[in-house]
mmCIF file of C-alpha atoms in Angstrom:
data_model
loop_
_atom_site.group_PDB
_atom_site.id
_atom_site.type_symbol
_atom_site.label_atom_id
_atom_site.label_comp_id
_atom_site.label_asym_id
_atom_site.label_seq_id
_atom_site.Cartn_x
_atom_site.Cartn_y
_atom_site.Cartn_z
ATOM 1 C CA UNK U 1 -0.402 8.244 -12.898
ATOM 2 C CA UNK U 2 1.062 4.858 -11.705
ATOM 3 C CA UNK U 3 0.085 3.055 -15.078
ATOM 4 C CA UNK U 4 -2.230 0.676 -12.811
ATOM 5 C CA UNK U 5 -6.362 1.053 -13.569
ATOM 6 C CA UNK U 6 -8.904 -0.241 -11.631
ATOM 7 C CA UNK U 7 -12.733 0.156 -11.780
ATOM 8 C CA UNK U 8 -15.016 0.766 -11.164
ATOM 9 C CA UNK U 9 -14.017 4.389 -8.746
ATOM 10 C CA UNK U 10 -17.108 3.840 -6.575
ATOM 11 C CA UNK U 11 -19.947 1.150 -6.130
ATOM 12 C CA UNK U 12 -22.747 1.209 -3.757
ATOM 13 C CA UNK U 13 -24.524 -2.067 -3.448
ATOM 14 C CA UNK U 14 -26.988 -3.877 -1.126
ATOM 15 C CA UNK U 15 -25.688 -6.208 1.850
ATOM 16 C CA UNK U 16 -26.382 -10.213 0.380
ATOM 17 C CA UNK U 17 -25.099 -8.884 -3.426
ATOM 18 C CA UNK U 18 -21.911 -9.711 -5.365
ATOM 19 C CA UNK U 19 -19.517 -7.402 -6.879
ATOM 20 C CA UNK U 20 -16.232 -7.998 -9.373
ATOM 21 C CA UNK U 21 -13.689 -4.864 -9.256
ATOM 22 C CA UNK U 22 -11.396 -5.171 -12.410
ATOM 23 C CA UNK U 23 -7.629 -4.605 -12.056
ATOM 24 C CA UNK U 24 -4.975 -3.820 -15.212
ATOM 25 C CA UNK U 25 -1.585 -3.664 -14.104
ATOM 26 C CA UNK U 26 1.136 -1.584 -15.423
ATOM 27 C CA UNK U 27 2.323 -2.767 -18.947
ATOM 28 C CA UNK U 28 4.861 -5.463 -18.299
ATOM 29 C CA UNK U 29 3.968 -6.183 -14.972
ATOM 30 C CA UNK U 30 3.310 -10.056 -13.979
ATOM 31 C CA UNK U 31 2.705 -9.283 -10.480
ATOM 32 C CA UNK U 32 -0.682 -8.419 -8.978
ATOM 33 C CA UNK U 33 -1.966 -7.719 -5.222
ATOM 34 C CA UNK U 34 -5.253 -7.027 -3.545
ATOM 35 C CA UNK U 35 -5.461 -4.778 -0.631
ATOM 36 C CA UNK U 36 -8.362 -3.384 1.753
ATOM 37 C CA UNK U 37 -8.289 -0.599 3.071
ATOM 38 C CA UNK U 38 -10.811 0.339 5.620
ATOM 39 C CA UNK U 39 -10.413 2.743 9.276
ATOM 40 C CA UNK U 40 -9.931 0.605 11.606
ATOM 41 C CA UNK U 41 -7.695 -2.004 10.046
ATOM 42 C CA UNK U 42 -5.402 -0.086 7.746
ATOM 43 C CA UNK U 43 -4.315 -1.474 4.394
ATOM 44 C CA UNK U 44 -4.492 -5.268 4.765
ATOM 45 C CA UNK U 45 -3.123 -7.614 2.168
ATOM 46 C CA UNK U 46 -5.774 -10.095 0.553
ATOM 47 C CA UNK U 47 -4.315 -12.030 -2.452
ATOM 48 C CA UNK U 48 -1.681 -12.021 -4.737
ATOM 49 C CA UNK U 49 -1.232 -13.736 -8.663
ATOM 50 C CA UNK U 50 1.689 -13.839 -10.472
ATOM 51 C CA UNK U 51 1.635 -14.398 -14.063
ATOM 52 C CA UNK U 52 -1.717 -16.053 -13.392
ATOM 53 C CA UNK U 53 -1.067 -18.511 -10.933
ATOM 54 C CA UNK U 54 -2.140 -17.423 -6.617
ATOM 55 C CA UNK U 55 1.208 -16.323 -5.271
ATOM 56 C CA UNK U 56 0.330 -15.765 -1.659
ATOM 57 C CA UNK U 57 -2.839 -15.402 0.445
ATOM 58 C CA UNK U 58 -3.176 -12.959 3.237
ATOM 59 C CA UNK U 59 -6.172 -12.381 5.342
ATOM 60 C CA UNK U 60 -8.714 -12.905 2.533
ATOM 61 C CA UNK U 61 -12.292 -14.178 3.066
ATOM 62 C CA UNK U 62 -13.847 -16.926 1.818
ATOM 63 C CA UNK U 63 -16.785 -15.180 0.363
ATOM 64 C CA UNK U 64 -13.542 -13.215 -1.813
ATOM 65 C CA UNK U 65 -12.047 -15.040 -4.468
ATOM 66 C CA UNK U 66 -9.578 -12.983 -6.921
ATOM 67 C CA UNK U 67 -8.471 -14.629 -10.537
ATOM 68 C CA UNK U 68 -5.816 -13.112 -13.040
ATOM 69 C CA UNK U 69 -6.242 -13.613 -16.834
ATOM 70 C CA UNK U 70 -3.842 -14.463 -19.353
ATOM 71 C CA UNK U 71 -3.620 -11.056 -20.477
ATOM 72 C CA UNK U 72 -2.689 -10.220 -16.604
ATOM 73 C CA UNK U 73 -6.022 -8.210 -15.807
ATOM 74 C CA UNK U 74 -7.240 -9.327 -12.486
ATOM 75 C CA UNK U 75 -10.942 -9.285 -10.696
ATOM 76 C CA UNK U 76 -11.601 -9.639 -7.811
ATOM 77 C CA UNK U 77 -14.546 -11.125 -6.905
ATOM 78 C CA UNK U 78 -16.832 -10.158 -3.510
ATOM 79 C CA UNK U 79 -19.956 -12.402 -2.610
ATOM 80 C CA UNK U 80 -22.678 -12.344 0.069
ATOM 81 C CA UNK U 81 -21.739 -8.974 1.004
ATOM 82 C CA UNK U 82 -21.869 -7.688 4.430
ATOM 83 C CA UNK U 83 -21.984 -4.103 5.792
ATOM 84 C CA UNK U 84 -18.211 -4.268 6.918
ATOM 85 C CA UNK U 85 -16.861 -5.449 3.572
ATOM 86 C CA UNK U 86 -17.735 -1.391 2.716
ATOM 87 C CA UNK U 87 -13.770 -0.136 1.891
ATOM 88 C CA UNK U 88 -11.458 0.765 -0.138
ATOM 89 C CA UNK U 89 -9.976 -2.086 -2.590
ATOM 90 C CA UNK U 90 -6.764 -1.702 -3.893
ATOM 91 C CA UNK U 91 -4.168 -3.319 -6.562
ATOM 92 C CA UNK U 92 -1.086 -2.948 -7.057
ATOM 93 C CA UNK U 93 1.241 -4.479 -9.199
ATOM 94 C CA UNK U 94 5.224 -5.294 -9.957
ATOM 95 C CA UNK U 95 7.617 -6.749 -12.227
ATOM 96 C CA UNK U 96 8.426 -10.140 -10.324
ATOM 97 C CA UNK U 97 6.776 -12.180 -8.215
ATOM 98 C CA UNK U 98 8.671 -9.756 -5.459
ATOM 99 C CA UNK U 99 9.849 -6.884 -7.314
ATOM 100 C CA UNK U 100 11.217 -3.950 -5.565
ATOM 101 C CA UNK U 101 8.441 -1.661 -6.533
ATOM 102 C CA UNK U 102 4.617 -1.983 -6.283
ATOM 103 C CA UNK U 103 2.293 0.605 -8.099
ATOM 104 C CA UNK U 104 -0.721 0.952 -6.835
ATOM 105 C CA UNK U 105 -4.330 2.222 -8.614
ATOM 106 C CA UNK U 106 -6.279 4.561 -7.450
ATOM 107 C CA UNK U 107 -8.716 2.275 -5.772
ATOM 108 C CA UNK U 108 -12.091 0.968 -5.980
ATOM 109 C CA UNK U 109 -14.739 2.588 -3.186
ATOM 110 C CA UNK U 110 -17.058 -0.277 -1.729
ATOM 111 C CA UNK U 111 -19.949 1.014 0.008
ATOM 112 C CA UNK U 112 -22.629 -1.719 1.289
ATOM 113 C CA UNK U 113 -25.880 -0.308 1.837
ATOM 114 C CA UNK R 1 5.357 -7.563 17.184
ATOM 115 C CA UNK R 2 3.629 -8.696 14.214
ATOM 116 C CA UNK R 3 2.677 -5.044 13.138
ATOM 117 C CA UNK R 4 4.502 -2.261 11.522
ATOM 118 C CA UNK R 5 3.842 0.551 13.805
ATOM 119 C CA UNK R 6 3.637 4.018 13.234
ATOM 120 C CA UNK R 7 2.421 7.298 15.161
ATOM 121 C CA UNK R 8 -1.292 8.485 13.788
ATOM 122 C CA UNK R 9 -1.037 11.911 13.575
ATOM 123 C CA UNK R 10 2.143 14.526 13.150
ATOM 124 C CA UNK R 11 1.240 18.955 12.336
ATOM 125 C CA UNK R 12 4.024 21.091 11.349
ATOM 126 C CA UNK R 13 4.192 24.293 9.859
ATOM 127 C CA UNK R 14 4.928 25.019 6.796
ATOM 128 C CA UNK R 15 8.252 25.430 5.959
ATOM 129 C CA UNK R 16 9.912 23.351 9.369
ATOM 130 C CA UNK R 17 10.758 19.880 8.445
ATOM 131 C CA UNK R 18 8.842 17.597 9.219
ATOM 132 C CA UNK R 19 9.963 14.006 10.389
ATOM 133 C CA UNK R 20 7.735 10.538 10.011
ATOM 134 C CA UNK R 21 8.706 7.508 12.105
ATOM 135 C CA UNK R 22 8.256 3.666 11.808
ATOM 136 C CA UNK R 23 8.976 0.263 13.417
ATOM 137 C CA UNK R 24 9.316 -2.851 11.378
ATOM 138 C CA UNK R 25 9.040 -6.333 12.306
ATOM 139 C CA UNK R 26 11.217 -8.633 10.411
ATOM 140 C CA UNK R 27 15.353 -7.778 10.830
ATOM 141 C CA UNK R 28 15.726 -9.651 7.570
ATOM 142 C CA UNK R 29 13.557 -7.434 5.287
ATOM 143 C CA UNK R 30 14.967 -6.549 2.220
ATOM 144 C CA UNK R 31 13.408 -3.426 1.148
ATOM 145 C CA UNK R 32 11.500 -0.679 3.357
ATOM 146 C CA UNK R 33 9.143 1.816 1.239
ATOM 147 C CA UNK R 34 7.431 5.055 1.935
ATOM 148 C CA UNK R 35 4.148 5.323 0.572
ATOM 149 C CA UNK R 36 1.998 8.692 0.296
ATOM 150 C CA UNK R 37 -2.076 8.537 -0.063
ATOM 151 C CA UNK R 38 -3.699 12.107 -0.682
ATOM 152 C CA UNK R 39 -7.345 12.597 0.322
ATOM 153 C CA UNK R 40 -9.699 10.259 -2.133
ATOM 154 C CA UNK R 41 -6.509 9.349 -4.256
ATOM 155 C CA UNK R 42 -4.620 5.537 -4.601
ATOM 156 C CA UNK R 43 -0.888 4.952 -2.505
ATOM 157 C CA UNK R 44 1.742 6.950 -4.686
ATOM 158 C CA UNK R 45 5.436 5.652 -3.871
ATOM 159 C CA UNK R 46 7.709 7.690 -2.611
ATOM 160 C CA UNK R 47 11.070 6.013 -1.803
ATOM 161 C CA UNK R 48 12.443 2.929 -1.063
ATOM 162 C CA UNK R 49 15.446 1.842 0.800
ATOM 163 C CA UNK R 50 17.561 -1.415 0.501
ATOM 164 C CA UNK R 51 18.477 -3.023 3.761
ATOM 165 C CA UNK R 52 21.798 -2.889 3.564
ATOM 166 C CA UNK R 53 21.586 0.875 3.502
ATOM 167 C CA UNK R 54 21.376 3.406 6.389
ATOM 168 C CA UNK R 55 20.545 6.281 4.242
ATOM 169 C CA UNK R 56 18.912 7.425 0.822
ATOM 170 C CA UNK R 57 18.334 11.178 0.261
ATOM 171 C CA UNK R 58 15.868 12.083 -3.025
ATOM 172 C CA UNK R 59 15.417 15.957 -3.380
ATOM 173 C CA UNK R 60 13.367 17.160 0.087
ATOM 174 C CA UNK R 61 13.173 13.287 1.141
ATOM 175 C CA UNK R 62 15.566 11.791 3.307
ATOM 176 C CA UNK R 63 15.102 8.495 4.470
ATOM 177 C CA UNK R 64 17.119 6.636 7.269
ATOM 178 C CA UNK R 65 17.319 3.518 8.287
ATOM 179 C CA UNK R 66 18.422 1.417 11.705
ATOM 180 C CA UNK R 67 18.614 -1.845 11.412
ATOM 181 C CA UNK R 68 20.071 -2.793 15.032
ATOM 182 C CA UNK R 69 16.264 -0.871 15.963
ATOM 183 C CA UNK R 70 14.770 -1.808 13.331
ATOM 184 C CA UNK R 71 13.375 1.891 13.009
ATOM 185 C CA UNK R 72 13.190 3.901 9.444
ATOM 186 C CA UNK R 73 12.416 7.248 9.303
ATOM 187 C CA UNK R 74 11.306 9.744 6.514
ATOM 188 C CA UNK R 75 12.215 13.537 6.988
ATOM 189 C CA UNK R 76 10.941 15.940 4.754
ATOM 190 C CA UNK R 77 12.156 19.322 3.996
ATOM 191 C CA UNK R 78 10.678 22.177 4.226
ATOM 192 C CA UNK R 79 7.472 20.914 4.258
ATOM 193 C CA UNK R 80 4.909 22.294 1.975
ATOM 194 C CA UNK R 81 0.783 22.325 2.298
ATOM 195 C CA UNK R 82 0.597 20.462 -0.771
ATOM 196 C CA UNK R 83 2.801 17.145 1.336
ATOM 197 C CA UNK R 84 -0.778 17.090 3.785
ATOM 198 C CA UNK R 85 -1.486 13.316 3.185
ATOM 199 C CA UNK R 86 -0.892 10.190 5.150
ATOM 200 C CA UNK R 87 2.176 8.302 4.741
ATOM 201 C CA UNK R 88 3.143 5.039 5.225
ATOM 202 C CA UNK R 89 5.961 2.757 5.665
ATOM 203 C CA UNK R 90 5.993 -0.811 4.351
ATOM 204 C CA UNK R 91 8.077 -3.654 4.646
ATOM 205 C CA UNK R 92 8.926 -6.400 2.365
ATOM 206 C CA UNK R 93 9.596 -9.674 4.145
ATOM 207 C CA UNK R 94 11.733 -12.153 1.821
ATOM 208 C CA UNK R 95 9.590 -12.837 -1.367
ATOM 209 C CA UNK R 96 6.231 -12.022 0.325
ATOM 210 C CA UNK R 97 4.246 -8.757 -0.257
ATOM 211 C CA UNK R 98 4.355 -5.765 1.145
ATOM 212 C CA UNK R 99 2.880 -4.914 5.029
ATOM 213 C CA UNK R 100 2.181 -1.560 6.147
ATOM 214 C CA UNK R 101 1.612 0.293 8.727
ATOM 215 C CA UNK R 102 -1.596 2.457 9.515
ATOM 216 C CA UNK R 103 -0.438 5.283 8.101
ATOM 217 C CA UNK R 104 0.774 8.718 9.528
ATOM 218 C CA UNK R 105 -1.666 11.521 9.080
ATOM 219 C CA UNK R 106 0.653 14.682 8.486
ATOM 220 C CA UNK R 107 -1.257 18.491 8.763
ATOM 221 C CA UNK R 108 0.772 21.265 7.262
ATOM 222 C CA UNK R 109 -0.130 24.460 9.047
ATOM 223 C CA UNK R 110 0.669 27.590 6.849
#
């Protein structure tokens, strides 16, 4: 158990809907990151927040926007979904803003129907 | 390149070591991580190595590292059924987050 929860495990939705996946990091941890993870493109980095502010910002769509709270939960938020937004979300998170090690969760599964 | 690069697919049998290679981009990253992702399960980390290392050994992991090649490896000892997953290497450039690779898929034949 890497201390980091996200959920919900699995979601089906309807192409055109919105979705938030929720995101606690480990205890102490400031540091948050969104991947995606589908076939074809591997794990892909889409946002990170450290101690609530947007760190860095990697290939993430405008139809994504991610948030963390002050008590360092994130969401992240998916709108106007599409069939090929169906994947695997991930978060990790570290100490620092770059902290040697990330933990990741166990990951949300998207699946747009 | 831009990409960390890995090979897809490696089979051993059980018991031979087994030996997972990676390409990284950036000469000046500071840390280099292995990463293993069971079937239906989150990225579980496995070791990291500093840069200015060539070599960290952790129980049945060995992991070694070439910066003039910028090539890291991760060798596993007698490899096990149970070590079937996908690994991957990551890299972390300077203060920015981690990018992987696609992942190796590695099949443990008993």
């Amino acid at each position: 158990d890497s201390g980091v929860t996200q959920t919900p495990k699995h979601l089906i939705t309807a192409t055109g809907q919105r979705v938030t996946l929720r995101c606690s990091p480990r205890s102490g941890d400031l540091s948050v990151y969104w991947y995606q993870q589908s076939l074809d493109q591997g794990l892909q980095f889409l946002i990170q927040y450290y101690n609530g502010e947007e760190r860095a910002k990697g290939n993430i769509l405008e139809r994504f926007s991610a948030q963390q709270f002050p008590d360092l939960h994130s969401e992240l938020n998916l709108s106007s979904l599409e069939l090929g937004d169906s994947a695997l979300y991930f978060c990790a998170s570290s100490e620092q803003g770059a902290g040697t090690e990330a933990f990741f969760g166990q990951g949300t599964r998207l699946t747009v129907v | 390149g831009e990409d960390v690069e890995q090979s897809l697919f490696l089979s051993v049998r059980e018991g031979d070591s087994s030996v997972i290679n990676c390409t990284y981009t950036d000469s000046s990253s500071t840390y280099l991580y292995w990463y293993k992702q069971e079937p239906g399960a989150g990225l579980q980390l496995l070791t990291y190595i500093f840069s200015n290392m060539d070599m960290k050994q952790d129980q049945r992991l060995t992991v070694l590292l070439n910066k003039k090649d910028k090539h890291l490896s991760l060798r596993i000892a007698d490899t096990q059924t149970g070590d079937s997953a996908i690994y991957f290497c990551a890299e972390r450039r300077g203060n920015t987050p981690l990018v992987f690779g696609k992942g190796t898929r590695l099949s443990v034949i008993a």
